Amino acid sequence: MIEQPFKDLVASLAAKSPTPGGGAAAAMSACLGAALLVMVIRFSRGKKATLEHDEPLAQAEEQLLTLLSRLEPMAERDCASFDAVSMAYKLPKESEAEQGVRNQAIEQGMLGAMVVPEETLAIIHDVLETMVPVLGFVGRNIGSDLGSGTEMLVAGAEAAFFNVRINAAYLKDRAKAESALQHNESVLSEVRDVHSSVRTAVEKMMS
């Protein structure tokens, strides 16, 4: 998917097919947001005003690139995980034994489909946390890109959580589902808190 021309990617999202869907879109939004933050860091380095802060900026850049590399395959993984669910639903169910195999395959498929957006949300959280220590070193002239990247990351986080919720709703193991929901609600809450801090910083830069 990541190798597709952008026009084809947009068309695949618009197509009447289950994949790519919201989970893939969440990952792609996160990729764009993280890439913008890498750009923000790179434009903030090498300036006279920030030379003394180049080490933390360099560390942030390296960490962001690592996280971006982890985000890049997530859209493809999301599609693959949901395709596994679709295949599980197509398994035969005539006999009791076949029903058991099918139900187990569906449960495992749903679990896998939930794990991918969970990971996307966790990576987004780490991307935003990486920016917090260096917010004060970002130039005012790049504040709009900082804000834009952050908003795209938060959109990806919110979308990823929707996909965690929908897949958790289909799990038969309700204890596992509830545990996942509680954990991811906590992660999303932290993402929203960091977003608020970044938004405040951006507003100061833009004023």
Coordinates of C-alpha atoms in Angstrom, one line a residue, residues 43-55 57 136-139:
F43 CA 14.2 23.1 10.3
S44 CA 14.8 23.8 14.0
R45 CA 18.4 22.5 14.0
G46 CA 21.4 24.4 12.9
K47 CA 20.0 27.8 13.9
K48 CA 22.1 30.2 16.0
A49 CA 19.2 30.5 18.5
T50 CA 19.0 26.7 19.0
L51 CA 22.7 25.5 18.6
E52 CA 23.0 24.9 22.3
H53 CA 19.9 22.6 22.1
D54 CA 21.1 20.7 19.1
E55 CA 21.8 17.5 21.0
L57 CA 16.9 18.1 18.9
G136 CA 10.6 25.3 23.3
F137 CA 13.3 25.0 20.7
V138 CA 11.0 25.0 17.6
G139 CA 11.1 28.2 15.6

